[in-house]
Short mmCIF file of C-alpha atoms in Angstrom, two decimals:
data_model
loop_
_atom_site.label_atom_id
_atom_site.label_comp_id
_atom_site.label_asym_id
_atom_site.label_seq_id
_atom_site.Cartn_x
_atom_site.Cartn_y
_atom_site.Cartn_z
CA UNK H 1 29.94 89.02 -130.94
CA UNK H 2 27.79 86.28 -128.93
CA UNK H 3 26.56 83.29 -130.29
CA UNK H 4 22.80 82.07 -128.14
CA UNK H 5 21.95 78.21 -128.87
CA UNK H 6 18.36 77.76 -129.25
CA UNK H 7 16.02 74.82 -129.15
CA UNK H 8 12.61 74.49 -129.43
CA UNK H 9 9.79 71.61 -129.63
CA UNK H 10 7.06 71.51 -132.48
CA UNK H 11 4.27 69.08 -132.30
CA UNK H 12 6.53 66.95 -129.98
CA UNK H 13 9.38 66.43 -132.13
CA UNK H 14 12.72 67.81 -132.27
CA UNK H 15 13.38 70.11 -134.56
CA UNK H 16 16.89 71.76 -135.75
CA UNK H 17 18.86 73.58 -133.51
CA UNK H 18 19.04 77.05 -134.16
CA UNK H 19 21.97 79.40 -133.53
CA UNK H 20 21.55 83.45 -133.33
CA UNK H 21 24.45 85.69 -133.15
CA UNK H 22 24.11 88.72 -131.66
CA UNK H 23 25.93 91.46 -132.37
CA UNK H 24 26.70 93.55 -129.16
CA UNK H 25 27.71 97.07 -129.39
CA UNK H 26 30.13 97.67 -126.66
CA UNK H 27 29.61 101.70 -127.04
CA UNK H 28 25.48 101.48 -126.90
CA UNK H 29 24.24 104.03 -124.01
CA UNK H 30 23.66 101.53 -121.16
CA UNK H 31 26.85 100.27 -121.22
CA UNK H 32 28.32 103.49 -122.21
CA UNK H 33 27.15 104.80 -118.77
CA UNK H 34 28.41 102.00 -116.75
CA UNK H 35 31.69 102.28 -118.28
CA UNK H 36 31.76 106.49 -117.22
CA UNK H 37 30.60 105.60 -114.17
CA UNK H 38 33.53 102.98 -113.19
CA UNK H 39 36.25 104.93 -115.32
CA UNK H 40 34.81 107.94 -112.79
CA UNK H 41 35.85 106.44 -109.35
CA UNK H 42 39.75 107.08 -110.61
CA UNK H 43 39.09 110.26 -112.82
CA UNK H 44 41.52 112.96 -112.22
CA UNK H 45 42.66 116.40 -113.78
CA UNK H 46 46.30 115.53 -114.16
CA UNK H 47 47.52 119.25 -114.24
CA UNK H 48 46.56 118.63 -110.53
CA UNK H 49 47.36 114.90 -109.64
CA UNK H 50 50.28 112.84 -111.02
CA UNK H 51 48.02 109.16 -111.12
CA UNK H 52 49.53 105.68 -109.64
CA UNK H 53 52.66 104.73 -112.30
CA UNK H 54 52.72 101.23 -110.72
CA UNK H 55 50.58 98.22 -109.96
CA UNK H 56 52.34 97.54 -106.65
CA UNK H 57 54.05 98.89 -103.37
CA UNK H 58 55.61 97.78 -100.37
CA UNK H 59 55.85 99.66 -97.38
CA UNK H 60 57.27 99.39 -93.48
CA UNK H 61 55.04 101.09 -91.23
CA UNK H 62 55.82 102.20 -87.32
CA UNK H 63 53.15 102.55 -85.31
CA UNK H 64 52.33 104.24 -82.25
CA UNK H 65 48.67 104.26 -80.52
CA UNK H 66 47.14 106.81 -78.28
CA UNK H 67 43.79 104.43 -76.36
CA UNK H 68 42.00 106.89 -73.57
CA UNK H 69 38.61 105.54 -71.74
CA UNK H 70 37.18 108.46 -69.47
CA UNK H 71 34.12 106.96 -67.75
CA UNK H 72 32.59 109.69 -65.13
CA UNK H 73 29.66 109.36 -63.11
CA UNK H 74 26.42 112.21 -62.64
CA UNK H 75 28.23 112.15 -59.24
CA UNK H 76 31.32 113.89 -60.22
CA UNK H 77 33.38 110.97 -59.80
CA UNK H 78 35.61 110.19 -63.00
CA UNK H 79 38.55 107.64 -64.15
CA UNK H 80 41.01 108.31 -66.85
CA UNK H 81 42.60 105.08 -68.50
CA UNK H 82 45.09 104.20 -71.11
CA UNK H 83 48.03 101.93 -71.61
CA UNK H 84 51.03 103.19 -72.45
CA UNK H 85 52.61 104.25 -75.75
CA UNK H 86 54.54 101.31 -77.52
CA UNK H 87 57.02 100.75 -80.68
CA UNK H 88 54.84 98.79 -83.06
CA UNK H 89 56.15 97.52 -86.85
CA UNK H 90 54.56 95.48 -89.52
CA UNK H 91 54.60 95.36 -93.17
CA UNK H 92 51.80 96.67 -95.21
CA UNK H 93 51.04 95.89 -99.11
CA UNK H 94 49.32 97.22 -101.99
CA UNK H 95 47.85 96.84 -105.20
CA UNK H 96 46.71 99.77 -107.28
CA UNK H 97 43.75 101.10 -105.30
CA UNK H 98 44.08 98.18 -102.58
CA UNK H 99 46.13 98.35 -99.32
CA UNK H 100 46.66 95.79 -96.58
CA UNK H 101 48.77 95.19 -93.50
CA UNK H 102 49.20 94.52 -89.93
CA UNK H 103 52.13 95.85 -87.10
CA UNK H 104 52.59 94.04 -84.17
CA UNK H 105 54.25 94.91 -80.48
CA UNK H 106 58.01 93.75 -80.70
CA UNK H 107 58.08 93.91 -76.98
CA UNK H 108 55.71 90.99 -76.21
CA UNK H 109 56.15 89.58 -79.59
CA UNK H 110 56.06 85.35 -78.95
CA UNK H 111 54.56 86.12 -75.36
CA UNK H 112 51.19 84.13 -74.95
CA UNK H 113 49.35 86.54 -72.69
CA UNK H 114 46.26 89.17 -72.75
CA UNK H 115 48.82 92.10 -73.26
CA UNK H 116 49.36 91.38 -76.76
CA UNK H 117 47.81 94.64 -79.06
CA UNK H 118 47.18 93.33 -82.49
CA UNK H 119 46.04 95.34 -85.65
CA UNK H 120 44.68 95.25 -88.97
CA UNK H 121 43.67 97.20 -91.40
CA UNK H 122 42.22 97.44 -94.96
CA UNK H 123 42.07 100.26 -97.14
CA UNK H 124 40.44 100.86 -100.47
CA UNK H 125 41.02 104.35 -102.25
CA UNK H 126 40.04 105.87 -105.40
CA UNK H 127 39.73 109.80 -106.39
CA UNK H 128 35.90 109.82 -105.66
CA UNK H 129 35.67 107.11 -102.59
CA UNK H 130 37.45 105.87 -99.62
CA UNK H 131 36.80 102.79 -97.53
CA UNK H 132 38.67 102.01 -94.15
CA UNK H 133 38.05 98.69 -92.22
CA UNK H 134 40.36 98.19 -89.08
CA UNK H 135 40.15 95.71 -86.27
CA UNK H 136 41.83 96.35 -83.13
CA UNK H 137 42.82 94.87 -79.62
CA UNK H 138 44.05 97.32 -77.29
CA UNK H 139 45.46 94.26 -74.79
CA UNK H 140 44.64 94.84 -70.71
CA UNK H 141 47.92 97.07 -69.53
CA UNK H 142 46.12 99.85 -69.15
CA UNK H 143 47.01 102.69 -66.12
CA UNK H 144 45.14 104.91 -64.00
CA UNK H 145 46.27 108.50 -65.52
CA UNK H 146 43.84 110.58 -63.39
CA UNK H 147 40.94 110.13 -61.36
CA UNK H 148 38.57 112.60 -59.64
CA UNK H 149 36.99 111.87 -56.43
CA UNK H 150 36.83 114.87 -54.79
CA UNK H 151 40.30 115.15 -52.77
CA UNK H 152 43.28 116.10 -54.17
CA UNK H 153 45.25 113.68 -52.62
CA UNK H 154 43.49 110.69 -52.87
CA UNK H 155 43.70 111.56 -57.13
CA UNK H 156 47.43 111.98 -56.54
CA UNK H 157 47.96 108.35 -55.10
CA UNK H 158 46.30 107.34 -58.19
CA UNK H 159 47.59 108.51 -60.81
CA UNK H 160 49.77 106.37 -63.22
CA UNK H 161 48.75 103.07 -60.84
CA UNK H 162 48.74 99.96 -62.96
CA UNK H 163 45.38 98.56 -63.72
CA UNK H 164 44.74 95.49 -65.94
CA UNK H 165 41.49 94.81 -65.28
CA UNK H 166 40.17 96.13 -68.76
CA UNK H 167 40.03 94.87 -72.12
CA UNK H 168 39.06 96.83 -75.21
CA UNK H 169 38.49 95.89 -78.62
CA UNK H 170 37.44 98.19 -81.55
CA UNK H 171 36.10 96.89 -85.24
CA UNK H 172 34.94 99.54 -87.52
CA UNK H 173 34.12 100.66 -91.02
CA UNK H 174 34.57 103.94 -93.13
CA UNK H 175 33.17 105.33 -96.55
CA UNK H 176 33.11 108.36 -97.14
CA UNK H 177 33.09 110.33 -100.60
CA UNK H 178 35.63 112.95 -101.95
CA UNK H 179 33.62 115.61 -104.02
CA UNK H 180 36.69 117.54 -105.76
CA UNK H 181 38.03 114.52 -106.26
CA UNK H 182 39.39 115.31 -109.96
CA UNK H 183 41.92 117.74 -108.30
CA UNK H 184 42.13 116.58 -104.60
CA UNK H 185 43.80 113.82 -103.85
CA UNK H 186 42.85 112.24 -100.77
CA UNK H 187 45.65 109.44 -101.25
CA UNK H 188 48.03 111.33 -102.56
CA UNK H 189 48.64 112.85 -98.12
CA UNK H 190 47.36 108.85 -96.77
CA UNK H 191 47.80 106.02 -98.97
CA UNK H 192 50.95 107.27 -100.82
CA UNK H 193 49.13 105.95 -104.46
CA UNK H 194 49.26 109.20 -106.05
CA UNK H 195 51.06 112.57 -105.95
CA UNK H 196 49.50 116.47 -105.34
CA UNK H 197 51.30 118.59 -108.02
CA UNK H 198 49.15 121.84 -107.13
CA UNK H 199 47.69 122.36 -103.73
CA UNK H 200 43.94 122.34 -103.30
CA UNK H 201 40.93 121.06 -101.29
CA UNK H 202 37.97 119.07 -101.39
CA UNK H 203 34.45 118.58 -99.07
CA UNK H 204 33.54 115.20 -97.89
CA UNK H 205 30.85 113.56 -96.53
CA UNK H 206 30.88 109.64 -95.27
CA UNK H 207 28.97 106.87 -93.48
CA UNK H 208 30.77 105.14 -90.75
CA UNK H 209 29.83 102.21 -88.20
CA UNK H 210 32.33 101.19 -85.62
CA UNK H 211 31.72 98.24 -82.55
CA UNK H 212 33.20 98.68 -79.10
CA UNK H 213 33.66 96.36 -77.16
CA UNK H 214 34.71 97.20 -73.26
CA UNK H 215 35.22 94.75 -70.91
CA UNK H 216 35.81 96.04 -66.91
CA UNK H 217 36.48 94.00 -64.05
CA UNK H 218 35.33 96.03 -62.12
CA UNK H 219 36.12 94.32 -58.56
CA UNK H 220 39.60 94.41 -59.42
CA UNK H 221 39.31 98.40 -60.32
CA UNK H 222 37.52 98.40 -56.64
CA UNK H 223 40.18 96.42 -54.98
CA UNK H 224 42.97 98.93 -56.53
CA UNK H 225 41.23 102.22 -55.38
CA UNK H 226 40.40 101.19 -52.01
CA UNK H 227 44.36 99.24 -51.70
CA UNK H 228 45.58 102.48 -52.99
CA UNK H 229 43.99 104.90 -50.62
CA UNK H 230 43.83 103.06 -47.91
CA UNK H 231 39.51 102.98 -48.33
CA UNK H 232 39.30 106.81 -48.62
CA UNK H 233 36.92 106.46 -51.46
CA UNK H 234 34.23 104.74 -52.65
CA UNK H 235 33.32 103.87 -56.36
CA UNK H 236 30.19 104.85 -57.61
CA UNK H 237 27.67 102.35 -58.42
CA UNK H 238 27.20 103.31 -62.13
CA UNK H 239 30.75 102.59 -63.08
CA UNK H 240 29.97 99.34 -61.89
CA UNK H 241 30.04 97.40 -65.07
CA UNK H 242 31.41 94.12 -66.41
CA UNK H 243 31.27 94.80 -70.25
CA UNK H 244 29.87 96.95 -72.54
CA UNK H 245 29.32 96.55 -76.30
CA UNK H 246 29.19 100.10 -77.77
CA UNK H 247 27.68 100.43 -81.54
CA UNK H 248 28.02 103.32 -83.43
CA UNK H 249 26.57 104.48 -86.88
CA UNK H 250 27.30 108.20 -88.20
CA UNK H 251 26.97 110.95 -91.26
CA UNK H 252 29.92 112.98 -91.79
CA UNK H 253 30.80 115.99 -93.31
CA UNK H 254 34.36 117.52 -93.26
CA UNK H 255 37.07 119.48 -95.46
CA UNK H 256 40.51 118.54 -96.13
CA UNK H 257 43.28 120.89 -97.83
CA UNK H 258 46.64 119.12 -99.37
CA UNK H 259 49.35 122.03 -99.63
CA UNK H 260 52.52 121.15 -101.73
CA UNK H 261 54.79 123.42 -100.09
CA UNK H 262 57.99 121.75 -102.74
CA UNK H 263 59.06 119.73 -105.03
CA UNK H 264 57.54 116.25 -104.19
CA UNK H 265 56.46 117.73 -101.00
CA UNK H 266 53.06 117.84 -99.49
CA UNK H 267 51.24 118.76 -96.30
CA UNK H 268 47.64 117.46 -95.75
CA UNK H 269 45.71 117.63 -93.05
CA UNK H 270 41.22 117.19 -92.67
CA UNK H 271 38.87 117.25 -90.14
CA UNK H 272 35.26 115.76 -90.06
CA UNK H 273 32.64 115.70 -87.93
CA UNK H 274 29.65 113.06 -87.36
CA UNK H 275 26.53 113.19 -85.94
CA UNK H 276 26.13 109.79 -84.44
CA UNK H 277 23.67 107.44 -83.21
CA UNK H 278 24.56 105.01 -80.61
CA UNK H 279 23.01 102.04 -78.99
CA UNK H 280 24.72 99.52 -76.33
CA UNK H 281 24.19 96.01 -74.53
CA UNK H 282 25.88 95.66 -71.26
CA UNK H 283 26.39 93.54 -67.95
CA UNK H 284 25.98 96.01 -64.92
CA UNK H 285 25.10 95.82 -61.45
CA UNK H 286 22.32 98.12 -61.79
CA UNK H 287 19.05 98.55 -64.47
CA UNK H 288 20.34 97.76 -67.85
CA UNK H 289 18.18 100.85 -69.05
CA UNK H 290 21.31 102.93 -67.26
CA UNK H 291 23.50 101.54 -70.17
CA UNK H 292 20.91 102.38 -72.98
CA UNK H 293 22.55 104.76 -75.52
CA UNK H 294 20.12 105.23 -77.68
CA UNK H 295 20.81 108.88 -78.65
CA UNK H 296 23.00 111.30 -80.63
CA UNK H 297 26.09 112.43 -80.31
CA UNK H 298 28.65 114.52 -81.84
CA UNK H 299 32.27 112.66 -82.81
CA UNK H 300 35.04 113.25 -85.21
CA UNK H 301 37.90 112.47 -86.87
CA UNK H 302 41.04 113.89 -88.10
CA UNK H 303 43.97 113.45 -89.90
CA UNK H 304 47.36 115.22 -90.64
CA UNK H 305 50.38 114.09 -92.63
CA UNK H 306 53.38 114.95 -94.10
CA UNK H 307 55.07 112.52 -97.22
CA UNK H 308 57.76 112.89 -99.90
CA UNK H 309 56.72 111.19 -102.56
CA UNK H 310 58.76 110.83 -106.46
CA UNK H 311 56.27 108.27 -107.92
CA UNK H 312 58.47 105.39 -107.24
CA UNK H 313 59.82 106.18 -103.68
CA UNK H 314 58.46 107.30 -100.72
CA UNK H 315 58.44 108.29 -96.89
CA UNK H 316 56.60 110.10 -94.51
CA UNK H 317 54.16 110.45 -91.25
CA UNK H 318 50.73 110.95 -90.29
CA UNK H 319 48.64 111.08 -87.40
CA UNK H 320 44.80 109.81 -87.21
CA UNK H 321 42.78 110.48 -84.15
CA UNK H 322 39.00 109.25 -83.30
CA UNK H 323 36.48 110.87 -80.41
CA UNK H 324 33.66 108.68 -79.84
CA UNK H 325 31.07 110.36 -76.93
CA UNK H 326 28.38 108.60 -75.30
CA UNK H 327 26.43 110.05 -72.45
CA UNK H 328 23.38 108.71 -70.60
CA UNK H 329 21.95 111.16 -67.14
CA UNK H 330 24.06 108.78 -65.09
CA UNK H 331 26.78 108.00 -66.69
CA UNK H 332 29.35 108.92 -69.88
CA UNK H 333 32.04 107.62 -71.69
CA UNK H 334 34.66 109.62 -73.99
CA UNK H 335 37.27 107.40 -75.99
CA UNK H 336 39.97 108.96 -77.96
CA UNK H 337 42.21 106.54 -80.12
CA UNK H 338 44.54 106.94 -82.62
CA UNK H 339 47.88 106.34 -84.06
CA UNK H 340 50.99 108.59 -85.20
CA UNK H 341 52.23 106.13 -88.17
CA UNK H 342 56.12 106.87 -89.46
CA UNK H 343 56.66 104.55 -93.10
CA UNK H 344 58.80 104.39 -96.08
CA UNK H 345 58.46 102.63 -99.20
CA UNK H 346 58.63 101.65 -102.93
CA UNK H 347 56.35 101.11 -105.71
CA UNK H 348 56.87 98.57 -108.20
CA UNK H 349 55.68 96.36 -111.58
CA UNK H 350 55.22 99.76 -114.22
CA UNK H 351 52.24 99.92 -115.36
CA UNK H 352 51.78 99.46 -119.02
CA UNK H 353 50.52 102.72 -119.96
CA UNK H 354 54.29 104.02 -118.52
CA UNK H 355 56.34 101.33 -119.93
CA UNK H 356 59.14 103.07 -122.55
CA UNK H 357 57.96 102.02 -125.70
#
């Protein structure tokens, strides 16, 4: 019940204050449907999907990421980079459908320098939709891992050669919707809040928008080829560049399967793929049209994992890869990043509903 104070002016003056209550019926069919529709985003057939038990967890994550930047020229000339792989730990926490944490490199950990990776990430999950919003700074020790420039031995003397002339940073944004979400449990395989009792499978379908940002110095990657091979080769013009801003926005569709092969067990594993459309900015030494991405692509994503999970413990693995593709008639780029994440945690704070009475 809600009480409305009313006043109101007759002839101009005063009169009483008036005070209607309204009776509000918390079960009439507007609010009926609002209520079904936010009671619906956690929904679940229980004979399929033991639900969250507690309001809180705690988790310690390692990480380990995978960065690769191919950039290859109409020419046939191409350049493989990526740093290499390093131990990375940080503590992540969550709150019924909310997750948050960071890791951080140990081995440069209190070292003020470009070389630094940093992380975060932000995760939202209930049985019909997903969200995932990460931020992350690849640092500038990158390596030559191959290069083509048509003789074998001048792409021998390069490979693994030290380059730290690039800089990479990567913001992005996922939602994407789970349609058999009442007995698939996305979570249950990557977020650890709930637990597959019967294998099964869903569709899903998402929107996604990620920002790249590349930055090259590209004399320096000049200097190293030509030191390296003693001048043998010369770059091509059109991987020439000083930065480039990459934006992505793309519709996915994908399947993932969650098998419980035991007792507290499960296997899941899904792959999607987007049809993207990509536009750029960039500071080159040639026609900024070159660097003009305005097109579509095909990317994906997928995702595998193992956990054990009894409700109130857990531990487990999973690995998440990205392929972003761009490709103009004089020049692409192909980026693959990911991460192979090992973690074990607890929940805590029972909910009510499984308190022992």
């Amino acid at each position: 019940m809600f009480a409305v104070v009313s006043k109101a002016e007759d002839n101009g003056k005063r009169t009483i204050d008036t005070i209607q209550h309204l009776n509000v019926n918390l079960n009439n069919p507007e609010l009926g449907v609002i209520r079904k529709t936010v009671r619906g985003f956690s929904a679940i057939d229980t004979n399929y999907v033991e639900p969250q038990h507690y309001n809180w967890a705690f988790m310690i994550q390692n990480t380990y990421n995978y960065d690769v930047y191919r950039l290859s020229s109409a020419y046939g000339q191409e350049i493989l980079l990526s740093p290499d792989v390093l131990f990375r730990i940080g503590p992540y926490f969550g709150w019924r459908w909310l997750f948050l944490g960071t890791t951080v490199e140990l081995k440069n950990l209190g070292v003020d320098n470009n070389s630094l990776k940093k992380e975060f990430t932000l995760s939202l999950y209930s049985a019909q939709i997903g969200v995932d919003l990460y931020y992350r700074r690849t640092g500038n020790d990158y390596k030559i891992r191959k290069a083509n420039f048509g003789n074998d031995d001048v792409n021998d003397k390069l490979k693994n050669v030290p380059f730290d002339g690039l800089n990479v940073g990567i913001t992005g944004l996922n939602v994407y919707y789970i349609f058999n979400h009442n007995r698939f449990s996305y979570p249950a395989a990557f977020a650890q809040s709930t637990c597959q009792k019967i294998s099964c499978g869903s569709w899903m379908a998402g929107l996604g928008y990620t920002h790249h940002n590349l930055e090259l110095d590209h004399e320096k990657l000049k200097n190293v080829v030509e030191e390296t091979t003693n001048n043998e080769v010369q770059i091509d013009s059109s991987l020439m560049f000083n930065r480039l801003k990459y934006n992505d926005f793309n519709v996915s569709v994908g399947y993932g399967y969650n098998w419980v092969f035991a007792r507290n067990w499960l296997l899941g594993a899904s792959l999607s793929l987007a049809l993207a459309y990509k536009w750029s900015s960039g500071d080159t030494d040639h026609p900024a049209d070159d660097f003009s991405f305005k097109n579509f692509n095909l990317d994906g994503v997928s995702r595998i994992g193992i956990v054990w999970n009894n409700t109130k413990w857990y531990f487990g693995s999973n690995i998440i890869m990205h392929s972003y593709n761009y490709r103009k008639s004089r020049f692409a780029a192909n980026n693959i990043f990911g991460s192979l994440n090992i973690y074990c945690g607890f929940n805590f704070a029972l909910r009510k509903a499984y308190r022992k009475k």
